[in-house]
Amino acid sequence: MTSPKDKVSIEGKVGKLIMKTRKKRQRPSRKDREGKRDRLSELPDCVLIHMMEFMDTKHAVQTCVLSKRWKDLWKQLTTLAFNTLFFNNVVNFSKFVSHVLSKRDGSISLLNLEFTRRGYAQPHLLNRLMKYASGHNVQQLTIFITLNNKCSFDFRPYIFSCDTLTFLKLYVNTYDPSMIVLPEYLYMPAIRTMQLQSVTFTAYGCDYAEPFCYCPVLNTLILEGCSLHKDQNFLRISNSNLSNLTLDGSFEAGFFPFDLCTPNLTSLTLSGHTDYPLIGSPNLSLLEEVTIESFGIICYHKTELLIISWLEGIRNVKLMTVSLSALDIILQDLSKPLSAGLQPPRFRQLKALMVRKLPYEEPSDDRLKRSLKYLLQNFPMTKIEYDYVD
């Protein structure tokens, strides 16, 4: 058994040992300090730059204060992402963008560029950005801007003649699509995916616009709320490589017909305010999937056939999805004089019809049965599925 005197002696020794241990942890020896390494800084520049490209450009540039090693690394970025969300005011945002464009290593290609401008965009800054991107071999470009409808906007279409661009998303928030007028032809030999919102197509000396015929590898095209110049009567989408097409209409874009010269189209989506009649009977023999949705009963044109005009062109479809509002527009089309004498559609390869109820739609059993009867009277055995979106 340990005596009280021995116990005090042991506790004293343990206390001293604990104090020494704590002291050692708080103040590492010189040998220990020299043994520690900055493993992050040991990584090669290419790895550090790759890590920085997942950051917003503002935060990537801020790494320059870490050490001399980091001072100029950001200048070699191949991905730039500018977003007003990270700035207190527009002035600082504009100065920062200009600083990055002027200080970045211009000998290095700019592969990806994202520009998000909340609040009204400044024409000179956006034009400078697009000019810089097209002059530095940009491959992917995403632009979100808001335009003031009360002022003019001097848009310079540098990107629409870019040889290296493969992906473009131009999202314009405006009630006046005519503020961004695209060139008559888009000379973009490498573009594969293009999404345009609230822009205007035009042509010179012709009653129709045909902007996409010089995009030889274009695979996916999405048009949202786009409009047509007042001197043009219809929009022709002529492209032998196009596979996926989405047309999303809006009140602001107005009403105009479409002419499709897209023999390799496999997927078609009509959505929004579906005020896009189809001209003629295009060759869509490879079309397999069609989605027709609408934001409501918005058929304010009393004579034109809006959805029925598409049915003959999509007769080879295998899977069709329609919203309840789209079915209602079909009934409206049938009540118009132009529908007299038209034969019901013949979907030769249709395997399934999906009826989709969107959250704002109130179904009417009678109108639903009438529209489905019209669609499927030549193929009454087609499988019908229902999808109610909450």
Tab-separated table of C-alpha atoms in Angstrom:
chain	number	residue	atom	x	y	z
A	1	MET	CA	0.000	0.000	0.000
A	2	THR	CA	1.243	3.481	-0.915
A	3	SER	CA	1.816	5.849	1.994
A	4	PRO	CA	0.404	9.405	1.967
A	5	LYS	CA	3.941	10.753	1.665
A	6	ASP	CA	4.697	8.556	-1.357
A	7	LYS	CA	1.335	9.499	-2.904
A	8	VAL	CA	2.141	13.198	-2.704
A	9	SER	CA	5.522	12.522	-4.250
A	10	ILE	CA	3.994	10.600	-7.171
A	11	GLU	CA	1.285	13.209	-7.772
A	12	GLY	CA	3.963	15.869	-7.819
A	13	LYS	CA	5.968	14.007	-10.415
A	14	VAL	CA	2.851	13.367	-12.569
A	15	GLY	CA	1.895	17.036	-12.319
A	16	LYS	CA	5.332	18.090	-13.490
A	17	LEU	CA	5.102	15.605	-16.375
A	18	ILE	CA	1.696	16.969	-17.421
A	19	MET	CA	2.985	20.514	-17.283
A	20	LYS	CA	5.968	19.548	-19.399
A	21	THR	CA	3.678	17.852	-21.922
A	22	ARG	CA	1.384	20.883	-22.125
A	23	LYS	CA	4.334	23.162	-22.454
A	24	LYS	CA	5.742	21.046	-25.247
A	25	ARG	CA	2.424	21.106	-27.112
A	26	GLN	CA	2.110	24.859	-26.795
A	27	ARG	CA	5.671	25.591	-27.824
A	28	PRO	CA	7.005	23.079	-30.334
A	29	SER	CA	10.722	22.741	-30.385
A	30	ARG	CA	12.739	24.196	-33.234
A	31	LYS	CA	13.341	20.703	-34.531
A	32	ASP	CA	9.581	20.028	-34.623
A	33	ARG	CA	8.878	23.338	-36.334
A	34	GLU	CA	11.447	22.658	-39.001
A	35	GLY	CA	9.958	19.205	-39.547
A	36	LYS	CA	6.548	20.574	-40.485
A	37	ARG	CA	5.879	21.151	-44.193
A	38	ASP	CA	3.427	23.269	-46.151
A	39	ARG	CA	2.040	20.433	-48.227
A	40	LEU	CA	-0.317	22.712	-50.166
A	41	SER	CA	2.521	24.881	-51.420
A	42	GLU	CA	4.447	21.779	-52.443
A	43	LEU	CA	1.811	21.000	-55.081
A	44	PRO	CA	2.732	21.984	-58.656
A	45	ASP	CA	1.276	25.171	-60.115
A	46	CYS	CA	-1.045	23.288	-62.477
A	47	VAL	CA	-2.750	21.550	-59.529
A	48	LEU	CA	-3.156	24.777	-57.555
A	49	ILE	CA	-4.594	26.550	-60.591
A	50	HIS	CA	-6.993	23.678	-61.187
A	51	MET	CA	-8.230	23.997	-57.598
A	52	MET	CA	-8.672	27.757	-57.984
A	53	GLU	CA	-10.824	27.307	-61.080
A	54	PHE	CA	-13.599	25.849	-58.929
A	55	MET	CA	-13.793	29.169	-57.066
A	56	ASP	CA	-15.445	32.426	-58.013
A	57	THR	CA	-12.786	34.578	-59.656
A	58	LYS	CA	-12.929	37.179	-56.877
A	59	HIS	CA	-11.926	34.562	-54.314
A	60	ALA	CA	-9.327	33.088	-56.639
A	61	VAL	CA	-7.654	36.474	-57.079
A	62	GLN	CA	-7.614	36.994	-53.306
A	63	THR	CA	-5.200	34.069	-52.942
A	64	CYS	CA	-2.456	36.394	-54.203
A	65	VAL	CA	-1.929	37.620	-50.613
A	66	LEU	CA	-1.014	34.175	-49.270
A	67	SER	CA	2.628	34.307	-50.317
A	68	LYS	CA	4.940	35.291	-53.164
A	69	ARG	CA	4.288	31.884	-54.693
A	70	TRP	CA	0.572	32.689	-55.038
A	71	LYS	CA	0.949	36.279	-56.197
A	72	ASP	CA	0.547	35.651	-59.939
A	73	LEU	CA	-1.023	32.188	-60.058
A	74	TRP	CA	-4.528	33.539	-60.718
A	75	LYS	CA	-3.298	35.192	-63.907
A	76	GLN	CA	-3.019	31.721	-65.466
A	77	LEU	CA	-6.657	30.745	-64.854
A	78	THR	CA	-8.470	29.230	-67.827
A	79	THR	CA	-11.867	29.600	-66.114
A	80	LEU	CA	-13.264	32.964	-65.037
A	81	ALA	CA	-16.524	33.435	-63.125
A	82	PHE	CA	-17.732	36.980	-62.440
A	83	ASN	CA	-20.810	37.461	-60.253
A	84	THR	CA	-22.132	40.690	-58.753
A	85	LEU	CA	-23.372	38.640	-55.795
A	86	PHE	CA	-19.895	38.869	-54.251
A	87	PHE	CA	-19.611	42.676	-54.530
A	88	ASN	CA	-21.080	45.505	-52.480
A	89	ASN	CA	-21.739	47.722	-55.486
A	90	VAL	CA	-21.626	47.765	-59.257
A	91	VAL	CA	-18.662	50.146	-59.459
A	92	ASN	CA	-16.374	47.761	-57.594
A	93	PHE	CA	-17.620	44.858	-59.707
A	94	SER	CA	-16.873	46.653	-62.969
A	95	LYS	CA	-13.416	47.717	-61.765
A	96	PHE	CA	-12.623	44.163	-60.736
A	97	VAL	CA	-13.667	42.682	-64.098
A	98	SER	CA	-11.583	45.263	-65.948
A	99	HIS	CA	-8.616	44.586	-63.657
A	100	VAL	CA	-8.746	40.832	-64.264
A	101	LEU	CA	-9.032	41.198	-68.040
A	102	SER	CA	-6.108	43.620	-68.185
A	103	LYS	CA	-3.784	41.690	-65.829
A	104	ARG	CA	-4.529	38.107	-66.860
A	105	ASP	CA	-1.867	36.297	-68.930
A	106	GLY	CA	-3.189	36.839	-72.460
A	107	SER	CA	-1.030	34.084	-73.928
A	108	ILE	CA	-3.182	31.463	-72.176
A	109	SER	CA	-6.501	30.429	-73.742
A	110	LEU	CA	-9.667	31.211	-71.818
A	111	LEU	CA	-11.670	27.969	-71.866
A	112	ASN	CA	-14.669	28.857	-69.666
A	113	LEU	CA	-16.270	32.189	-68.840
A	114	GLU	CA	-19.329	32.929	-66.693
A	115	PHE	CA	-20.687	36.438	-66.284
A	116	THR	CA	-23.668	37.148	-64.002
A	117	ARG	CA	-24.775	40.759	-63.739
A	118	ARG	CA	-27.669	41.455	-61.365
A	119	GLY	CA	-29.106	44.874	-61.978
A	120	TYR	CA	-28.884	46.650	-65.318
A	121	ALA	CA	-25.867	45.656	-67.391
A	122	GLN	CA	-23.388	48.170	-68.779
A	123	PRO	CA	-22.940	47.757	-72.552
A	124	HIS	CA	-19.244	48.670	-72.661
A	125	LEU	CA	-18.313	46.141	-69.962
A	126	LEU	CA	-20.292	43.293	-71.533
A	127	ASN	CA	-18.944	44.057	-75.002
A	128	ARG	CA	-15.378	44.189	-73.712
A	129	LEU	CA	-15.883	40.875	-71.961
A	130	MET	CA	-17.246	39.150	-75.086
A	131	LYS	CA	-14.490	40.616	-77.253
A	132	TYR	CA	-11.858	39.367	-74.824
A	133	ALA	CA	-13.450	35.904	-74.696
A	134	SER	CA	-13.702	35.509	-78.464
A	135	GLY	CA	-10.116	36.704	-78.867
A	136	HIS	CA	-8.775	34.174	-76.351
A	137	ASN	CA	-10.225	30.956	-77.752
A	138	VAL	CA	-13.136	30.647	-75.335
A	139	GLN	CA	-14.933	27.290	-75.488
A	140	GLN	CA	-17.794	27.672	-72.997
A	141	LEU	CA	-19.561	30.975	-72.362
A	142	THR	CA	-22.474	31.678	-69.997
A	143	ILE	CA	-23.927	35.177	-69.653
A	144	PHE	CA	-26.811	36.297	-67.387
A	145	ILE	CA	-27.713	39.978	-67.749
A	146	THR	CA	-30.607	42.341	-67.081
A	147	LEU	CA	-31.346	45.185	-69.494
A	148	ASN	CA	-33.109	48.451	-68.785
A	149	ASN	CA	-35.968	48.838	-71.249
A	150	LYS	CA	-35.742	52.631	-71.077
A	151	CYS	CA	-32.286	52.961	-72.567
A	152	SER	CA	-30.621	51.808	-75.763
A	153	PHE	CA	-28.115	48.977	-75.648
A	154	ASP	CA	-25.160	48.943	-78.003
A	155	PHE	CA	-24.696	45.195	-78.423
A	156	ARG	CA	-21.556	44.047	-80.279
A	157	PRO	CA	-22.002	40.420	-81.420
A	158	TYR	CA	-18.351	39.330	-81.141
A	159	ILE	CA	-19.190	35.865	-79.882
A	160	PHE	CA	-21.377	34.968	-82.858
A	161	SER	CA	-18.359	34.631	-85.123
A	162	CYS	CA	-16.156	32.785	-82.635
A	163	ASP	CA	-14.350	29.772	-84.132
A	164	THR	CA	-13.664	27.981	-80.829
A	165	LEU	CA	-16.946	28.342	-78.908
A	166	THR	CA	-18.668	24.985	-78.272
A	167	PHE	CA	-21.229	25.997	-75.609
A	168	LEU	CA	-23.172	29.257	-75.353
A	169	LYS	CA	-25.859	30.305	-72.901
A	170	LEU	CA	-27.029	33.889	-73.331
A	171	TYR	CA	-29.756	34.707	-70.814
A	172	VAL	CA	-31.191	38.213	-71.158
A	173	ASN	CA	-33.738	39.438	-68.611
A	174	THR	CA	-35.795	42.068	-70.424
A	175	TYR	CA	-39.334	42.800	-71.547
A	176	ASP	CA	-38.037	44.006	-74.909
A	177	PRO	CA	-36.218	41.251	-76.858
A	178	SER	CA	-35.403	43.729	-79.646
A	179	MET	CA	-32.666	45.244	-77.471
A	180	ILE	CA	-30.366	42.351	-78.444
A	181	VAL	CA	-30.457	41.862	-82.222
A	182	LEU	CA	-28.314	39.005	-83.530
A	183	PRO	CA	-26.467	39.018	-86.852
A	184	GLU	CA	-28.261	37.613	-89.881
A	185	TYR	CA	-26.037	34.500	-89.809
A	186	LEU	CA	-24.159	32.975	-86.901
A	187	TYR	CA	-20.771	31.769	-88.134
A	188	MET	CA	-19.891	29.364	-85.330
A	189	PRO	CA	-18.147	26.270	-86.721
A	190	ALA	CA	-17.540	24.600	-83.328
A	191	ILE	CA	-20.778	25.366	-81.462
A	192	ARG	CA	-22.599	22.247	-80.222
A	193	THR	CA	-25.013	23.617	-77.611
A	194	MET	CA	-26.717	27.006	-77.798
A	195	GLN	CA	-29.304	28.483	-75.444
A	196	LEU	CA	-30.660	31.938	-76.237
A	197	GLN	CA	-33.212	33.938	-74.285
A	198	SER	CA	-34.908	37.210	-75.239
A	199	VAL	CA	-32.943	37.987	-78.382
A	200	THR	CA	-34.196	39.011	-81.823
A	201	PHE	CA	-33.451	37.347	-85.164
A	202	THR	CA	-33.309	39.344	-88.365
A	203	ALA	CA	-32.386	39.154	-92.053
A	204	TYR	CA	-31.727	41.554	-94.892
A	205	GLY	CA	-33.557	41.417	-98.216
A	206	CYS	CA	-35.554	38.348	-97.194
A	207	ASP	CA	-38.905	37.722	-95.528
A	208	TYR	CA	-37.532	35.105	-93.140
A	209	ALA	CA	-34.576	34.733	-90.810
A	210	GLU	CA	-32.265	31.718	-91.071
A	211	PRO	CA	-29.498	32.225	-88.487
A	212	PHE	CA	-28.288	28.677	-87.754
A	213	CYS	CA	-27.347	27.296	-91.170
A	214	TYR	CA	-23.622	28.044	-90.617
A	215	CYS	CA	-23.356	26.072	-87.375
A	216	PRO	CA	-22.404	22.678	-88.857
A	217	VAL	CA	-22.023	20.702	-85.595
A	218	LEU	CA	-24.900	22.264	-83.629
A	219	ASN	CA	-26.576	19.470	-81.657
A	220	THR	CA	-28.802	21.182	-79.064
A	221	LEU	CA	-30.697	24.446	-79.549
A	222	ILE	CA	-32.884	26.121	-76.897
A	223	LEU	CA	-34.800	29.304	-77.753
A	224	GLU	CA	-36.650	31.030	-74.901
A	225	GLY	CA	-38.751	34.116	-75.461
A	226	CYS	CA	-36.945	35.003	-78.691
A	227	SER	CA	-38.525	37.300	-81.243
A	228	LEU	CA	-38.417	38.097	-84.932
A	229	HIS	CA	-37.698	41.445	-86.552
A	230	LYS	CA	-40.817	43.143	-87.884
A	231	ASP	CA	-39.600	42.823	-91.497
A	232	GLN	CA	-39.469	39.014	-91.273
A	233	ASN	CA	-42.506	36.738	-91.494
A	234	PHE	CA	-41.127	33.481	-90.088
A	235	LEU	CA	-38.050	31.852	-88.582
A	236	ARG	CA	-36.371	29.036	-90.447
A	237	ILE	CA	-34.238	26.629	-88.452
A	238	SER	CA	-32.085	24.975	-91.068
A	239	ASN	CA	-29.442	22.603	-89.736
A	240	SER	CA	-28.771	19.030	-90.826
A	241	ASN	CA	-26.955	18.113	-87.591
A	242	LEU	CA	-29.455	19.413	-85.028
A	243	SER	CA	-30.765	16.666	-82.736
A	244	ASN	CA	-32.499	18.440	-79.813
A	245	LEU	CA	-34.733	21.502	-80.148
A	246	THR	CA	-36.636	23.434	-77.471
A	247	LEU	CA	-38.953	26.332	-78.296
A	248	ASP	CA	-40.203	28.235	-75.255
A	249	GLY	CA	-42.486	31.137	-76.121
A	250	SER	CA	-43.492	34.323	-74.317
A	251	PHE	CA	-45.990	37.156	-74.718
A	252	GLU	CA	-43.162	39.653	-75.169
A	253	ALA	CA	-41.623	37.699	-78.052
A	254	GLY	CA	-44.791	37.921	-80.111
A	255	PHE	CA	-46.267	35.557	-82.672
A	256	PHE	CA	-44.462	34.098	-85.678
A	257	PRO	CA	-44.393	30.747	-87.544
A	258	PHE	CA	-41.509	28.273	-87.787
A	259	ASP	CA	-40.076	26.381	-90.708
A	260	LEU	CA	-37.955	23.358	-89.756
A	261	CYS	CA	-35.269	21.954	-92.036
A	262	THR	CA	-33.823	19.568	-89.464
A	263	PRO	CA	-33.816	16.001	-90.865
A	264	ASN	CA	-31.827	14.562	-87.926
A	265	LEU	CA	-34.008	15.978	-85.146
A	266	THR	CA	-34.755	13.334	-82.484
A	267	SER	CA	-36.203	15.405	-79.608
A	268	LEU	CA	-38.591	18.375	-79.711
A	269	THR	CA	-40.016	20.433	-76.817
A	270	LEU	CA	-42.673	23.143	-77.148
A	271	SER	CA	-43.326	25.044	-73.934
A	272	GLY	CA	-44.305	28.391	-72.475
A	273	HIS	CA	-46.721	30.426	-74.551
A	274	THR	CA	-46.916	28.070	-77.490
A	275	ASP	CA	-47.636	30.601	-80.244
A	276	TYR	CA	-45.446	28.943	-82.863
A	277	PRO	CA	-47.364	27.518	-85.834
A	278	LEU	CA	-45.419	25.154	-88.061
A	279	ILE	CA	-45.112	25.825	-91.776
A	280	GLY	CA	-45.655	22.894	-94.140
A	281	SER	CA	-44.790	19.266	-93.403
A	282	PRO	CA	-41.098	19.064	-92.545
A	283	ASN	CA	-39.033	15.903	-92.801
A	284	LEU	CA	-38.796	14.758	-89.191
A	285	SER	CA	-38.575	11.047	-89.828
A	286	LEU	CA	-36.060	10.492	-86.987
A	287	LEU	CA	-38.071	12.332	-84.335
A	288	GLU	CA	-38.623	10.013	-81.363
A	289	GLU	CA	-39.616	12.173	-78.389
A	290	VAL	CA	-41.940	15.185	-78.251
A	291	THR	CA	-42.995	17.275	-75.248
A	292	ILE	CA	-45.759	19.867	-75.606
A	293	GLU	CA	-46.437	21.975	-72.526
A	294	SER	CA	-48.123	25.293	-71.962
A	295	PHE	CA	-48.356	27.855	-69.180
A	296	GLY	CA	-52.121	28.080	-69.519
A	297	ILE	CA	-54.886	28.852	-71.960
A	298	ILE	CA	-53.066	31.579	-73.822
A	299	CYS	CA	-54.353	30.998	-77.347
A	300	TYR	CA	-55.364	34.555	-78.232
A	301	HIS	CA	-54.924	34.028	-81.991
A	302	LYS	CA	-58.342	33.419	-83.472
A	303	THR	CA	-57.320	31.911	-86.802
A	304	GLU	CA	-53.890	30.233	-86.660
A	305	LEU	CA	-53.544	26.580	-85.738
A	306	LEU	CA	-50.940	26.445	-82.999
A	307	ILE	CA	-50.504	22.843	-81.854
A	308	ILE	CA	-52.405	20.973	-84.557
A	309	SER	CA	-50.039	22.480	-87.139
A	310	TRP	CA	-47.234	20.440	-85.536
A	311	LEU	CA	-49.002	17.084	-85.409
A	312	GLU	CA	-48.452	16.111	-89.039
A	313	GLY	CA	-44.737	16.868	-88.769
A	314	ILE	CA	-44.292	14.680	-85.682
A	315	ARG	CA	-46.150	11.615	-86.958
A	316	ASN	CA	-43.111	9.333	-86.416
A	317	VAL	CA	-42.802	10.147	-82.711
A	318	LYS	CA	-42.457	7.210	-80.293
A	319	LEU	CA	-43.000	8.960	-76.962
A	320	MET	CA	-45.200	12.027	-76.543
A	321	THR	CA	-45.789	14.120	-73.416
A	322	VAL	CA	-48.547	16.752	-73.370
A	323	SER	CA	-49.796	19.053	-70.628
A	324	LEU	CA	-53.486	19.520	-69.871
A	325	SER	CA	-53.284	23.091	-71.162
A	326	ALA	CA	-51.779	21.861	-74.421
A	327	LEU	CA	-54.679	19.444	-74.830
A	328	ASP	CA	-57.042	22.353	-74.255
A	329	ILE	CA	-55.316	24.378	-76.982
A	330	ILE	CA	-55.820	21.434	-79.348
A	331	LEU	CA	-59.574	21.735	-78.763
A	332	GLN	CA	-59.353	25.456	-79.464
A	333	ASP	CA	-57.500	24.705	-82.694
A	334	LEU	CA	-60.255	22.293	-83.733
A	335	SER	CA	-62.848	25.060	-83.337
A	336	LYS	CA	-61.096	27.276	-85.915
A	337	PRO	CA	-62.058	27.349	-89.607
A	338	LEU	CA	-58.549	26.316	-90.722
A	339	SER	CA	-58.993	22.928	-89.045
A	340	ALA	CA	-61.941	22.022	-91.285
A	341	GLY	CA	-61.085	19.063	-93.486
A	342	LEU	CA	-57.896	18.185	-91.612
A	343	GLN	CA	-57.407	14.506	-90.953
A	344	PRO	CA	-56.666	13.348	-87.395
A	345	PRO	CA	-52.980	12.655	-86.769
A	346	ARG	CA	-51.486	9.268	-87.590
A	347	PHE	CA	-48.733	8.439	-85.142
A	348	ARG	CA	-47.285	5.384	-86.831
A	349	GLN	CA	-44.791	4.439	-84.117
A	350	LEU	CA	-46.298	5.952	-80.966
A	351	LYS	CA	-45.700	3.644	-77.986
A	352	ALA	CA	-46.853	5.808	-75.082
A	353	LEU	CA	-48.635	9.087	-74.430
A	354	MET	CA	-47.869	10.864	-71.160
A	355	VAL	CA	-50.471	13.367	-69.927
A	356	ARG	CA	-48.865	15.815	-67.500
A	357	LYS	CA	-50.816	17.976	-65.077
A	358	LEU	CA	-48.818	21.020	-64.035
A	359	PRO	CA	-49.450	22.622	-60.599
A	360	TYR	CA	-51.591	25.491	-61.904
A	361	GLU	CA	-53.793	23.359	-64.171
A	362	GLU	CA	-57.345	22.311	-63.329
A	363	PRO	CA	-58.360	19.251	-65.343
A	364	SER	CA	-61.732	18.924	-67.028
A	365	ASP	CA	-62.671	15.304	-67.621
A	366	ASP	CA	-64.854	16.125	-70.584
A	367	ARG	CA	-62.247	18.230	-72.410
A	368	LEU	CA	-59.520	15.731	-71.558
A	369	LYS	CA	-61.484	12.858	-73.092
A	370	ARG	CA	-62.318	14.856	-76.221
A	371	SER	CA	-58.719	15.920	-76.864
A	372	LEU	CA	-57.330	12.412	-76.252
A	373	LYS	CA	-59.969	10.941	-78.533
A	374	TYR	CA	-58.844	13.263	-81.314
A	375	LEU	CA	-55.157	12.504	-80.801
A	376	LEU	CA	-55.495	8.750	-80.614
A	377	GLN	CA	-58.514	7.879	-82.713
A	378	ASN	CA	-56.254	6.261	-85.317
A	379	PHE	CA	-54.320	4.417	-82.583
A	380	PRO	CA	-56.774	3.698	-79.753
A	381	MET	CA	-54.523	1.017	-78.221
A	382	THR	CA	-51.730	3.464	-77.380
A	383	LYS	CA	-50.676	3.299	-73.725
A	384	ILE	CA	-51.693	6.397	-71.759
A	385	GLU	CA	-49.869	7.409	-68.564
A	386	TYR	CA	-50.632	10.277	-66.210
A	387	ASP	CA	-48.067	12.437	-64.440
A	388	TYR	CA	-49.377	14.942	-61.905
A	389	VAL	CA	-46.659	17.437	-60.964
A	390	ASP	CA	-47.094	18.958	-57.494
